[in-house]
Amino acid sequence: MLQASKLHSRVSGASEAPGFDKRVLALVGAILCSCLFLQRFGFPAGAKNASIVGPIGIGLAGWGLLSGVFAFDSRRLVIFLALTFCAVLGAAWHAVSPGPFSTPLNVQSISQFLLLTAFATLTFSEPVDELRFFRLLNFLFMLAAAAGTLQFIAQFAGIRIFAFTGLLPESILFESGYNLQILAGVGDLLKSNGFFLVEPSVFSQLMALALIVEILAFKRLPYLAIFVTGLLLSMSGTGWIVLATFVVAAVFSMGARGVVIAAATVATLAVALAAGLLLAPDLALAIQDRMDEFSRPGTSGHMRFVTPFWVLSDIIRAEPSAALLGIGAGASEQQNLVYSYDVNTPVKIILEYGGPALIAYILLFVVGQRSAIQSALVAPCLALILFTGGYQQFPPILFLVMMLTSVARLRRA
């Protein structure tokens, strides 16, 4: 590891571990709190607001480096430099030889992408107790789950707070463009968005991660119950995709224990889902409607999981060099095509920076020292960051996932 300063280099020892753990977990707790509870807050940045979590996370990371709590991971630092090279090379190519899909150089977009991604080059300067780390994480997830559950229940008393717009000044909010209020398909109820989170889908994904951690590390029934409740009340399919990825990965990577964990997870979720359908029969129609979205143009599921690959295929067919060099930062979302489309993280990175850049980007989440629980989280975290939303420049989710897969350096209790 590349230490931030020789003054802060340390030799791991049992006597100083508890004190060092507290320092790390205090900093990690501050970063995670901003990721979970400040998602909807922003600050003016040109024509629209930017997420306040970005500068908070970067500032705390810088403090961690200066104080010796964080260090650079040499392998991921090299990978990040390779990613930067790919981005700069593509920008230079399009400046000299613009293609039919190229747009003017967007310095803000490429700078933001690289600055936020640089968070993955960090690691803890010394390992931290694994169970203490995940206990902190799931305590914060539990607070989000409780807030989302209370938000949903409050609807029955006529209280609906699903957006802060209108309650707080728009100059401090980061809600524009997000689907905060979505009908659940059961009467006039709205899907829970976790109160602090930007969408029900984000709530769903985080509840899935919380369930995975709880199943692997603690198995506390009250926590399992609140996380399952949050997952069901979000009424979003992306969390189930994250869970399905975990189940499949557990079967193939954890041996007999993985098969048992996967079977127990599926059984628990099946019972919870059956109970939900029993209590709210209309929920079955809502679930069926969501499943049908994949084949219905214009729906959320079709836009998120189908159209990205349409636009990728169309652009690379017309401009083959885009597969290597992309079409320029910010250009993936500015194409005037005959159909409406959305882009997910891998498609956006390929289209803007090229295939080699995507490989480097994925390696930032894969390369690193991990505990057993962390290793089990890699597959579902990759599914979340790559396929459930455009999170490559959304710091609340990006920093959280990088913390779990790359930055956290943990030791067994």
Tab-separated table of C-alpha atoms in Angstrom:
chain	number	residue	atom	x	y	z
A	1	MET	CA	0.000	0.000	0.000
A	2	LEU	CA	1.143	3.547	-0.685
A	3	GLN	CA	0.871	5.400	2.628
A	4	ALA	CA	-0.302	9.009	2.593
A	5	SER	CA	2.624	10.021	4.757
A	6	LYS	CA	5.541	8.317	6.479
A	7	LEU	CA	4.440	10.057	9.658
A	8	HIS	CA	1.240	8.054	9.526
A	9	SER	CA	2.660	4.674	8.518
A	10	ARG	CA	2.026	2.107	11.204
A	11	VAL	CA	2.785	-1.458	12.128
A	12	SER	CA	-0.343	-3.462	12.835
A	13	GLY	CA	-0.582	-4.468	16.470
A	14	ALA	CA	-3.293	-5.810	18.749
A	15	SER	CA	-2.760	-3.038	21.298
A	16	GLU	CA	-3.542	-0.215	18.845
A	17	ALA	CA	-6.162	-2.010	16.737
A	18	PRO	CA	-9.219	-1.004	18.813
A	19	GLY	CA	-8.267	2.682	18.762
A	20	PHE	CA	-7.488	2.612	15.059
A	21	ASP	CA	-10.734	0.757	14.346
A	22	LYS	CA	-12.696	3.518	16.079
A	23	ARG	CA	-11.013	6.197	13.972
A	24	VAL	CA	-11.691	4.321	10.758
A	25	LEU	CA	-15.295	3.493	11.624
A	26	ALA	CA	-15.995	7.097	12.617
A	27	LEU	CA	-14.807	8.261	9.199
A	28	VAL	CA	-16.578	5.422	7.391
A	29	GLY	CA	-19.763	6.152	9.330
A	30	ALA	CA	-19.662	9.792	8.220
A	31	ILE	CA	-19.217	8.779	4.577
A	32	LEU	CA	-21.973	6.156	4.727
A	33	CYS	CA	-24.366	8.538	6.499
A	34	SER	CA	-23.911	11.068	3.718
A	35	CYS	CA	-24.505	8.336	1.109
A	36	LEU	CA	-27.732	7.168	2.753
A	37	PHE	CA	-29.298	10.229	4.330
A	38	LEU	CA	-28.143	13.115	2.105
A	39	GLN	CA	-29.007	11.601	-1.280
A	40	ARG	CA	-31.670	14.222	-1.954
A	41	PHE	CA	-29.517	17.222	-1.077
A	42	GLY	CA	-27.385	19.224	-3.450
A	43	PHE	CA	-25.869	22.589	-4.246
A	44	PRO	CA	-26.084	24.892	-7.278
A	45	ALA	CA	-23.618	23.884	-10.009
A	46	GLY	CA	-24.318	25.735	-13.215
A	47	ALA	CA	-27.709	25.106	-14.797
A	48	LYS	CA	-28.728	22.469	-12.248
A	49	ASN	CA	-27.826	21.247	-8.792
A	50	ALA	CA	-25.146	18.644	-8.076
A	51	SER	CA	-25.176	16.035	-5.324
A	52	ILE	CA	-23.745	17.283	-2.053
A	53	VAL	CA	-22.487	13.747	-1.314
A	54	GLY	CA	-19.702	14.123	-3.890
A	55	PRO	CA	-17.775	16.930	-2.200
A	56	ILE	CA	-18.541	15.530	1.271
A	57	GLY	CA	-17.175	12.103	0.345
A	58	ILE	CA	-14.120	13.512	-1.414
A	59	GLY	CA	-13.423	15.875	1.486
A	60	LEU	CA	-13.683	13.071	4.047
A	61	ALA	CA	-11.498	10.831	1.879
A	62	GLY	CA	-8.876	13.575	1.718
A	63	TRP	CA	-9.014	13.938	5.488
A	64	GLY	CA	-8.597	10.180	5.799
A	65	LEU	CA	-5.440	10.303	3.690
A	66	LEU	CA	-3.949	13.191	5.636
A	67	SER	CA	-4.718	11.559	8.989
A	68	GLY	CA	-3.310	8.172	7.995
A	69	VAL	CA	-6.648	6.362	8.189
A	70	PHE	CA	-6.745	5.843	4.415
A	71	ALA	CA	-3.951	4.940	2.022
A	72	PHE	CA	-3.681	4.360	-1.708
A	73	ASP	CA	-3.979	0.816	-3.045
A	74	SER	CA	-1.112	0.563	-5.539
A	75	ARG	CA	-2.845	-1.926	-7.845
A	76	ARG	CA	-6.058	0.035	-8.167
A	77	LEU	CA	-4.083	3.247	-8.547
A	78	VAL	CA	-2.395	1.783	-11.636
A	79	ILE	CA	-5.781	0.613	-12.952
A	80	PHE	CA	-7.223	4.097	-12.393
A	81	LEU	CA	-4.334	5.643	-14.332
A	82	ALA	CA	-5.101	3.224	-17.181
A	83	LEU	CA	-8.748	4.316	-17.075
A	84	THR	CA	-7.671	7.962	-17.157
A	85	PHE	CA	-5.437	7.244	-20.156
A	86	CYS	CA	-8.359	5.654	-22.015
A	87	ALA	CA	-10.584	8.654	-21.294
A	88	VAL	CA	-7.961	11.217	-22.345
A	89	LEU	CA	-7.003	9.235	-25.455
A	90	GLY	CA	-10.640	9.066	-26.557
A	91	ALA	CA	-11.095	12.793	-25.975
A	92	ALA	CA	-7.982	13.572	-28.019
A	93	TRP	CA	-9.124	11.259	-30.838
A	94	HIS	CA	-12.531	12.886	-31.112
A	95	ALA	CA	-10.994	16.358	-31.020
A	96	VAL	CA	-8.840	15.473	-34.059
A	97	SER	CA	-11.257	13.162	-35.889
A	98	PRO	CA	-14.873	13.685	-34.752
A	99	GLY	CA	-17.333	10.983	-35.788
A	100	PRO	CA	-21.035	11.191	-36.641
A	101	PHE	CA	-22.055	10.733	-32.995
A	102	SER	CA	-19.351	12.876	-31.402
A	103	THR	CA	-20.203	15.971	-29.381
A	104	PRO	CA	-17.967	18.853	-28.240
A	105	LEU	CA	-15.550	17.954	-25.457
A	106	ASN	CA	-17.398	17.963	-22.136
A	107	VAL	CA	-14.664	18.748	-19.632
A	108	GLN	CA	-17.093	18.809	-16.711
A	109	SER	CA	-18.415	15.325	-17.470
A	110	ILE	CA	-15.023	13.665	-17.889
A	111	SER	CA	-13.597	15.449	-14.832
A	112	GLN	CA	-16.543	14.470	-12.652
A	113	PHE	CA	-16.382	10.857	-13.827
A	114	LEU	CA	-12.667	10.526	-13.044
A	115	LEU	CA	-12.819	12.450	-9.761
A	116	LEU	CA	-15.642	10.319	-8.360
A	117	THR	CA	-14.110	7.073	-9.653
A	118	ALA	CA	-10.796	7.923	-7.952
A	119	PHE	CA	-12.460	7.014	-4.638
A	120	ALA	CA	-11.796	3.348	-5.540
A	121	THR	CA	-8.021	3.878	-5.338
A	122	LEU	CA	-8.266	4.211	-1.550
A	123	THR	CA	-8.125	1.568	1.154
A	124	PHE	CA	-7.842	1.417	4.928
A	125	SER	CA	-4.196	1.798	5.931
A	126	GLU	CA	-4.671	-1.144	8.315
A	127	PRO	CA	-7.359	-3.870	8.456
A	128	VAL	CA	-10.447	-3.230	10.573
A	129	ASP	CA	-12.558	-5.763	12.459
A	130	GLU	CA	-14.974	-7.240	9.920
A	131	LEU	CA	-17.976	-7.648	12.210
A	132	ARG	CA	-17.683	-4.127	13.627
A	133	PHE	CA	-17.646	-2.720	10.094
A	134	PHE	CA	-20.714	-4.650	8.946
A	135	ARG	CA	-22.554	-4.016	12.220
A	136	LEU	CA	-22.180	-0.282	11.586
A	137	LEU	CA	-23.267	-0.684	7.961
A	138	ASN	CA	-26.403	-2.654	8.791
A	139	PHE	CA	-27.330	-0.337	11.639
A	140	LEU	CA	-27.438	2.516	9.120
A	141	PHE	CA	-29.334	0.340	6.644
A	142	MET	CA	-31.791	-0.470	9.450
A	143	LEU	CA	-32.446	3.237	10.004
A	144	ALA	CA	-33.188	3.658	6.297
A	145	ALA	CA	-35.458	0.590	6.348
A	146	ALA	CA	-37.361	1.896	9.374
A	147	ALA	CA	-37.780	5.319	7.753
A	148	GLY	CA	-39.103	3.737	4.563
A	149	THR	CA	-41.496	1.479	6.451
A	150	LEU	CA	-42.890	4.347	8.516
A	151	GLN	CA	-43.207	6.448	5.362
A	152	PHE	CA	-45.372	3.756	3.752
A	153	ILE	CA	-47.519	3.150	6.862
A	154	ALA	CA	-48.078	6.901	7.319
A	155	GLN	CA	-50.074	6.907	4.074
A	156	PHE	CA	-52.916	5.150	5.889
A	157	ALA	CA	-53.140	8.153	8.208
A	158	GLY	CA	-53.174	10.557	5.277
A	159	ILE	CA	-49.539	11.606	5.699
A	160	ARG	CA	-47.520	11.523	2.477
A	161	ILE	CA	-43.943	12.783	2.488
A	162	PHE	CA	-42.289	11.278	-0.567
A	163	ALA	CA	-40.477	14.389	-1.808
A	164	PHE	CA	-38.794	17.311	-0.113
A	165	THR	CA	-39.575	19.642	-3.021
A	166	GLY	CA	-42.074	22.183	-1.757
A	167	LEU	CA	-40.971	21.610	1.833
A	168	LEU	CA	-37.369	22.778	1.484
A	169	PRO	CA	-35.690	25.336	-0.808
A	170	GLU	CA	-34.931	23.903	-4.257
A	171	SER	CA	-31.432	25.383	-4.098
A	172	ILE	CA	-30.406	22.744	-1.536
A	173	LEU	CA	-32.195	19.763	-3.110
A	174	PHE	CA	-31.085	17.104	-5.585
A	175	GLU	CA	-34.440	15.578	-6.518
A	176	SER	CA	-34.932	16.748	-10.099
A	177	GLY	CA	-35.078	13.878	-12.589
A	178	TYR	CA	-35.702	11.147	-10.024
A	179	ASN	CA	-38.915	9.111	-9.685
A	180	LEU	CA	-39.707	9.872	-6.073
A	181	GLN	CA	-43.459	9.270	-6.198
A	182	ILE	CA	-44.600	6.106	-7.999
A	183	LEU	CA	-47.984	4.459	-7.592
A	184	ALA	CA	-47.697	0.972	-6.146
A	185	GLY	CA	-50.612	-0.425	-8.163
A	186	VAL	CA	-52.492	-1.117	-4.924
A	187	GLY	CA	-55.204	1.515	-4.539
A	188	ASP	CA	-53.661	4.971	-4.417
A	189	LEU	CA	-50.689	3.914	-2.323
A	190	LEU	CA	-47.208	5.030	-3.316
A	191	LYS	CA	-44.135	2.840	-3.281
A	192	SER	CA	-41.812	3.523	-0.382
A	193	ASN	CA	-38.632	5.316	-1.429
A	194	GLY	CA	-36.886	4.987	1.923
A	195	PHE	CA	-37.784	8.592	2.836
A	196	PHE	CA	-34.172	9.765	2.455
A	197	LEU	CA	-33.441	7.961	-0.824
A	198	VAL	CA	-34.066	9.225	-4.352
A	199	GLU	CA	-36.204	6.372	-5.715
A	200	PRO	CA	-38.011	3.179	-4.656
A	201	SER	CA	-35.561	1.255	-6.836
A	202	VAL	CA	-32.613	2.581	-4.800
A	203	PHE	CA	-34.422	1.608	-1.588
A	204	SER	CA	-34.975	-1.858	-3.010
A	205	GLN	CA	-31.308	-2.302	-3.955
A	206	LEU	CA	-30.006	-1.187	-0.580
A	207	MET	CA	-32.436	-3.464	1.255
A	208	ALA	CA	-31.120	-6.329	-0.852
A	209	LEU	CA	-27.536	-5.540	0.169
A	210	ALA	CA	-28.605	-5.220	3.800
A	211	LEU	CA	-30.283	-8.636	3.656
A	212	ILE	CA	-27.184	-10.229	2.136
A	213	VAL	CA	-24.919	-8.795	4.845
A	214	GLU	CA	-27.337	-9.800	7.601
A	215	ILE	CA	-27.635	-13.353	6.271
A	216	LEU	CA	-23.868	-13.751	5.993
A	217	ALA	CA	-22.760	-12.046	9.194
A	218	PHE	CA	-25.420	-11.871	11.915
A	219	LYS	CA	-28.759	-13.583	11.144
A	220	ARG	CA	-30.680	-11.348	13.586
A	221	LEU	CA	-34.416	-11.892	13.108
A	222	PRO	CA	-35.525	-8.276	13.800
A	223	TYR	CA	-33.047	-6.965	11.241
A	224	LEU	CA	-34.010	-9.615	8.678
A	225	ALA	CA	-37.675	-8.718	9.189
A	226	ILE	CA	-37.189	-4.966	8.708
A	227	PHE	CA	-35.023	-5.466	5.622
A	228	VAL	CA	-37.510	-7.859	4.014
A	229	THR	CA	-40.301	-5.404	4.819
A	230	GLY	CA	-38.392	-2.573	3.197
A	231	LEU	CA	-37.699	-4.688	0.129
A	232	LEU	CA	-41.381	-5.548	-0.269
A	233	LEU	CA	-42.637	-2.006	0.341
A	234	SER	CA	-40.283	-0.599	-2.294
A	235	MET	CA	-42.131	-2.775	-4.828
A	236	SER	CA	-39.180	-2.541	-7.189
A	237	GLY	CA	-37.588	-5.356	-9.147
A	238	THR	CA	-33.982	-4.176	-9.114
A	239	GLY	CA	-33.412	-5.282	-5.525
A	240	TRP	CA	-34.550	-8.767	-6.486
A	241	ILE	CA	-31.972	-8.742	-9.298
A	242	VAL	CA	-29.265	-7.973	-6.727
A	243	LEU	CA	-30.513	-10.812	-4.507
A	244	ALA	CA	-30.731	-13.249	-7.421
A	245	THR	CA	-27.125	-12.451	-8.331
A	246	PHE	CA	-26.070	-13.205	-4.766
A	247	VAL	CA	-27.958	-16.524	-4.741
A	248	VAL	CA	-26.391	-17.695	-7.999
A	249	ALA	CA	-22.900	-16.561	-6.976
A	250	ALA	CA	-23.229	-18.243	-3.569
A	251	VAL	CA	-24.125	-21.570	-5.161
A	252	PHE	CA	-21.084	-21.526	-7.445
A	253	SER	CA	-18.467	-19.886	-5.219
A	254	MET	CA	-19.172	-20.906	-1.610
A	255	GLY	CA	-19.515	-24.678	-1.894
A	256	ALA	CA	-21.999	-26.548	0.292
A	257	ARG	CA	-22.348	-23.576	2.633
A	258	GLY	CA	-23.296	-21.420	-0.335
A	259	VAL	CA	-26.010	-23.857	-1.392
A	260	VAL	CA	-27.481	-23.802	2.118
A	261	ILE	CA	-27.350	-19.996	2.283
A	262	ALA	CA	-28.913	-19.686	-1.175
A	263	ALA	CA	-31.714	-22.117	-0.322
A	264	ALA	CA	-32.434	-20.366	2.986
A	265	THR	CA	-32.475	-16.967	1.250
A	266	VAL	CA	-34.889	-18.125	-1.436
A	267	ALA	CA	-37.162	-19.814	1.117
A	268	THR	CA	-37.237	-16.742	3.376
A	269	LEU	CA	-38.057	-14.394	0.507
A	270	ALA	CA	-40.693	-16.766	-0.876
A	271	VAL	CA	-42.468	-16.886	2.492
A	272	ALA	CA	-42.283	-13.091	2.829
A	273	LEU	CA	-43.599	-12.566	-0.681
A	274	ALA	CA	-46.428	-15.046	-0.124
A	275	ALA	CA	-47.399	-13.221	3.078
A	276	GLY	CA	-47.391	-9.928	1.209
A	277	LEU	CA	-49.619	-11.324	-1.533
A	278	LEU	CA	-51.985	-12.733	1.078
A	279	LEU	CA	-52.309	-9.379	2.828
A	280	ALA	CA	-52.584	-7.386	-0.418
A	281	PRO	CA	-53.937	-9.501	-3.303
A	282	ASP	CA	-53.653	-6.532	-5.698
A	283	LEU	CA	-49.897	-6.793	-5.257
A	284	ALA	CA	-49.843	-9.812	-7.581
A	285	LEU	CA	-51.212	-7.705	-10.433
A	286	ALA	CA	-48.643	-5.013	-9.707
A	287	ILE	CA	-45.826	-7.583	-9.815
A	288	GLN	CA	-47.144	-9.051	-13.067
A	289	ASP	CA	-47.317	-5.567	-14.555
A	290	ARG	CA	-43.693	-4.963	-13.610
A	291	MET	CA	-42.618	-8.240	-15.211
A	292	ASP	CA	-44.405	-7.285	-18.433
A	293	GLU	CA	-42.434	-4.017	-18.640
A	294	PHE	CA	-39.439	-5.701	-20.246
A	295	SER	CA	-41.401	-6.197	-23.468
A	296	ARG	CA	-43.304	-2.886	-23.417
A	297	PRO	CA	-41.469	0.077	-24.985
A	298	GLY	CA	-41.621	3.244	-22.921
A	299	THR	CA	-41.860	1.488	-19.559
A	300	SER	CA	-39.222	1.729	-16.843
A	301	GLY	CA	-38.081	-1.882	-17.248
A	302	HIS	CA	-37.795	-1.615	-21.033
A	303	MET	CA	-35.922	1.692	-20.854
A	304	ARG	CA	-33.513	0.409	-18.199
A	305	PHE	CA	-32.765	-3.101	-19.440
A	306	VAL	CA	-33.469	-3.148	-23.188
A	307	THR	CA	-32.896	0.242	-24.823
A	308	PRO	CA	-29.279	0.638	-23.581
A	309	PHE	CA	-28.259	-2.326	-25.726
A	310	TRP	CA	-30.242	-1.009	-28.692
A	311	VAL	CA	-28.321	2.249	-28.670
A	312	LEU	CA	-24.990	0.464	-28.071
A	313	SER	CA	-25.564	-1.806	-31.057
A	314	ASP	CA	-26.734	0.999	-33.341
A	315	ILE	CA	-23.814	3.318	-32.587
A	316	ILE	CA	-21.063	0.697	-32.798
A	317	ARG	CA	-22.534	-0.637	-36.047
A	318	ALA	CA	-22.381	2.855	-37.552
A	319	GLU	CA	-19.052	3.843	-35.937
A	320	PRO	CA	-16.916	0.730	-35.127
A	321	SER	CA	-14.122	2.806	-33.569
A	322	ALA	CA	-16.534	3.648	-30.734
A	323	ALA	CA	-15.978	0.145	-29.326
A	324	LEU	CA	-12.377	1.124	-28.537
A	325	LEU	CA	-12.465	4.893	-28.098
A	326	GLY	CA	-16.110	5.728	-27.394
A	327	ILE	CA	-17.845	8.778	-28.816
A	328	GLY	CA	-16.911	11.292	-26.125
A	329	ALA	CA	-17.753	12.189	-22.524
A	330	GLY	CA	-21.437	12.993	-22.077
A	331	ALA	CA	-22.300	12.050	-25.678
A	332	SER	CA	-24.142	8.805	-24.879
A	333	GLU	CA	-27.211	10.652	-23.577
A	334	GLN	CA	-27.354	13.312	-26.328
A	335	GLN	CA	-28.093	11.187	-29.394
A	336	ASN	CA	-31.153	11.992	-31.495
A	337	LEU	CA	-32.451	8.509	-32.294
A	338	VAL	CA	-35.804	7.288	-33.594
A	339	TYR	CA	-36.638	5.773	-30.199
A	340	SER	CA	-36.432	6.918	-26.594
A	341	TYR	CA	-33.624	5.268	-24.689
A	342	ASP	CA	-31.698	5.171	-21.453
A	343	VAL	CA	-28.117	4.085	-20.742
A	344	ASN	CA	-26.863	1.949	-17.874
A	345	THR	CA	-23.352	2.127	-16.435
A	346	PRO	CA	-21.494	-0.325	-18.738
A	347	VAL	CA	-23.163	0.979	-21.901
A	348	LYS	CA	-22.484	4.592	-20.929
A	349	ILE	CA	-18.799	3.896	-20.236
A	350	ILE	CA	-18.316	1.939	-23.472
A	351	LEU	CA	-20.069	4.584	-25.555
A	352	GLU	CA	-18.243	7.502	-23.972
A	353	TYR	CA	-14.766	6.077	-23.296
A	354	GLY	CA	-14.546	2.686	-25.057
A	355	GLY	CA	-14.440	-1.002	-24.145
A	356	PRO	CA	-10.936	-0.932	-22.576
A	357	ALA	CA	-12.133	1.806	-20.219
A	358	LEU	CA	-15.010	-0.418	-19.087
A	359	ILE	CA	-12.593	-3.267	-18.340
A	360	ALA	CA	-10.454	-0.947	-16.215
A	361	TYR	CA	-13.561	0.402	-14.486
A	362	ILE	CA	-14.793	-3.074	-13.504
A	363	LEU	CA	-11.328	-4.023	-12.233
A	364	LEU	CA	-11.531	-1.165	-9.736
A	365	PHE	CA	-14.372	-3.074	-8.049
A	366	VAL	CA	-12.765	-6.506	-8.380
A	367	VAL	CA	-9.100	-6.056	-7.469
A	368	GLY	CA	-8.316	-5.910	-3.749
A	369	GLN	CA	-7.863	-7.769	-0.468
A	370	ARG	CA	-11.179	-8.979	0.912
A	371	SER	CA	-12.684	-10.839	3.804
A	372	ALA	CA	-15.028	-13.765	3.181
A	373	ILE	CA	-18.142	-11.606	3.552
A	374	GLN	CA	-16.726	-8.970	1.213
A	375	SER	CA	-15.974	-11.610	-1.400
A	376	ALA	CA	-19.606	-12.765	-1.291
A	377	LEU	CA	-20.701	-9.155	-1.853
A	378	VAL	CA	-18.702	-8.560	-5.037
A	379	ALA	CA	-21.152	-10.195	-7.473
A	380	PRO	CA	-24.330	-8.519	-6.144
A	381	CYS	CA	-22.522	-5.177	-5.854
A	382	LEU	CA	-21.376	-5.434	-9.470
A	383	ALA	CA	-24.923	-6.261	-10.551
A	384	LEU	CA	-26.153	-3.211	-8.649
A	385	ILE	CA	-23.596	-0.740	-9.975
A	386	LEU	CA	-23.631	-2.012	-13.568
A	387	PHE	CA	-27.218	-2.919	-14.354
A	388	THR	CA	-29.732	-1.422	-11.921
A	389	GLY	CA	-29.162	2.263	-12.654
A	390	GLY	CA	-26.771	4.863	-14.054
A	391	TYR	CA	-24.613	5.160	-10.957
A	392	GLN	CA	-21.194	5.914	-12.471
A	393	GLN	CA	-21.619	9.602	-11.567
A	394	PHE	CA	-24.056	9.279	-8.654
A	395	PRO	CA	-21.782	9.456	-5.580
A	396	PRO	CA	-24.246	8.181	-2.927
A	397	ILE	CA	-24.374	4.721	-4.507
A	398	LEU	CA	-20.930	4.791	-6.127
A	399	PHE	CA	-19.078	5.566	-2.891
A	400	LEU	CA	-21.139	3.045	-0.901
A	401	VAL	CA	-20.483	0.190	-3.328
A	402	MET	CA	-16.787	1.081	-3.632
A	403	MET	CA	-16.551	1.113	0.156
A	404	LEU	CA	-17.943	-2.435	0.336
A	405	THR	CA	-15.997	-3.996	-2.532
A	406	SER	CA	-12.707	-2.100	-2.646
A	407	VAL	CA	-11.964	0.525	-0.009
A	408	ALA	CA	-12.772	-1.448	3.150
A	409	ARG	CA	-9.849	-3.608	4.268
A	410	LEU	CA	-11.171	-5.996	6.867
A	411	ARG	CA	-9.859	-8.696	9.175
A	412	ARG	CA	-11.752	-11.575	10.742
A	413	ALA	CA	-12.853	-11.023	14.312
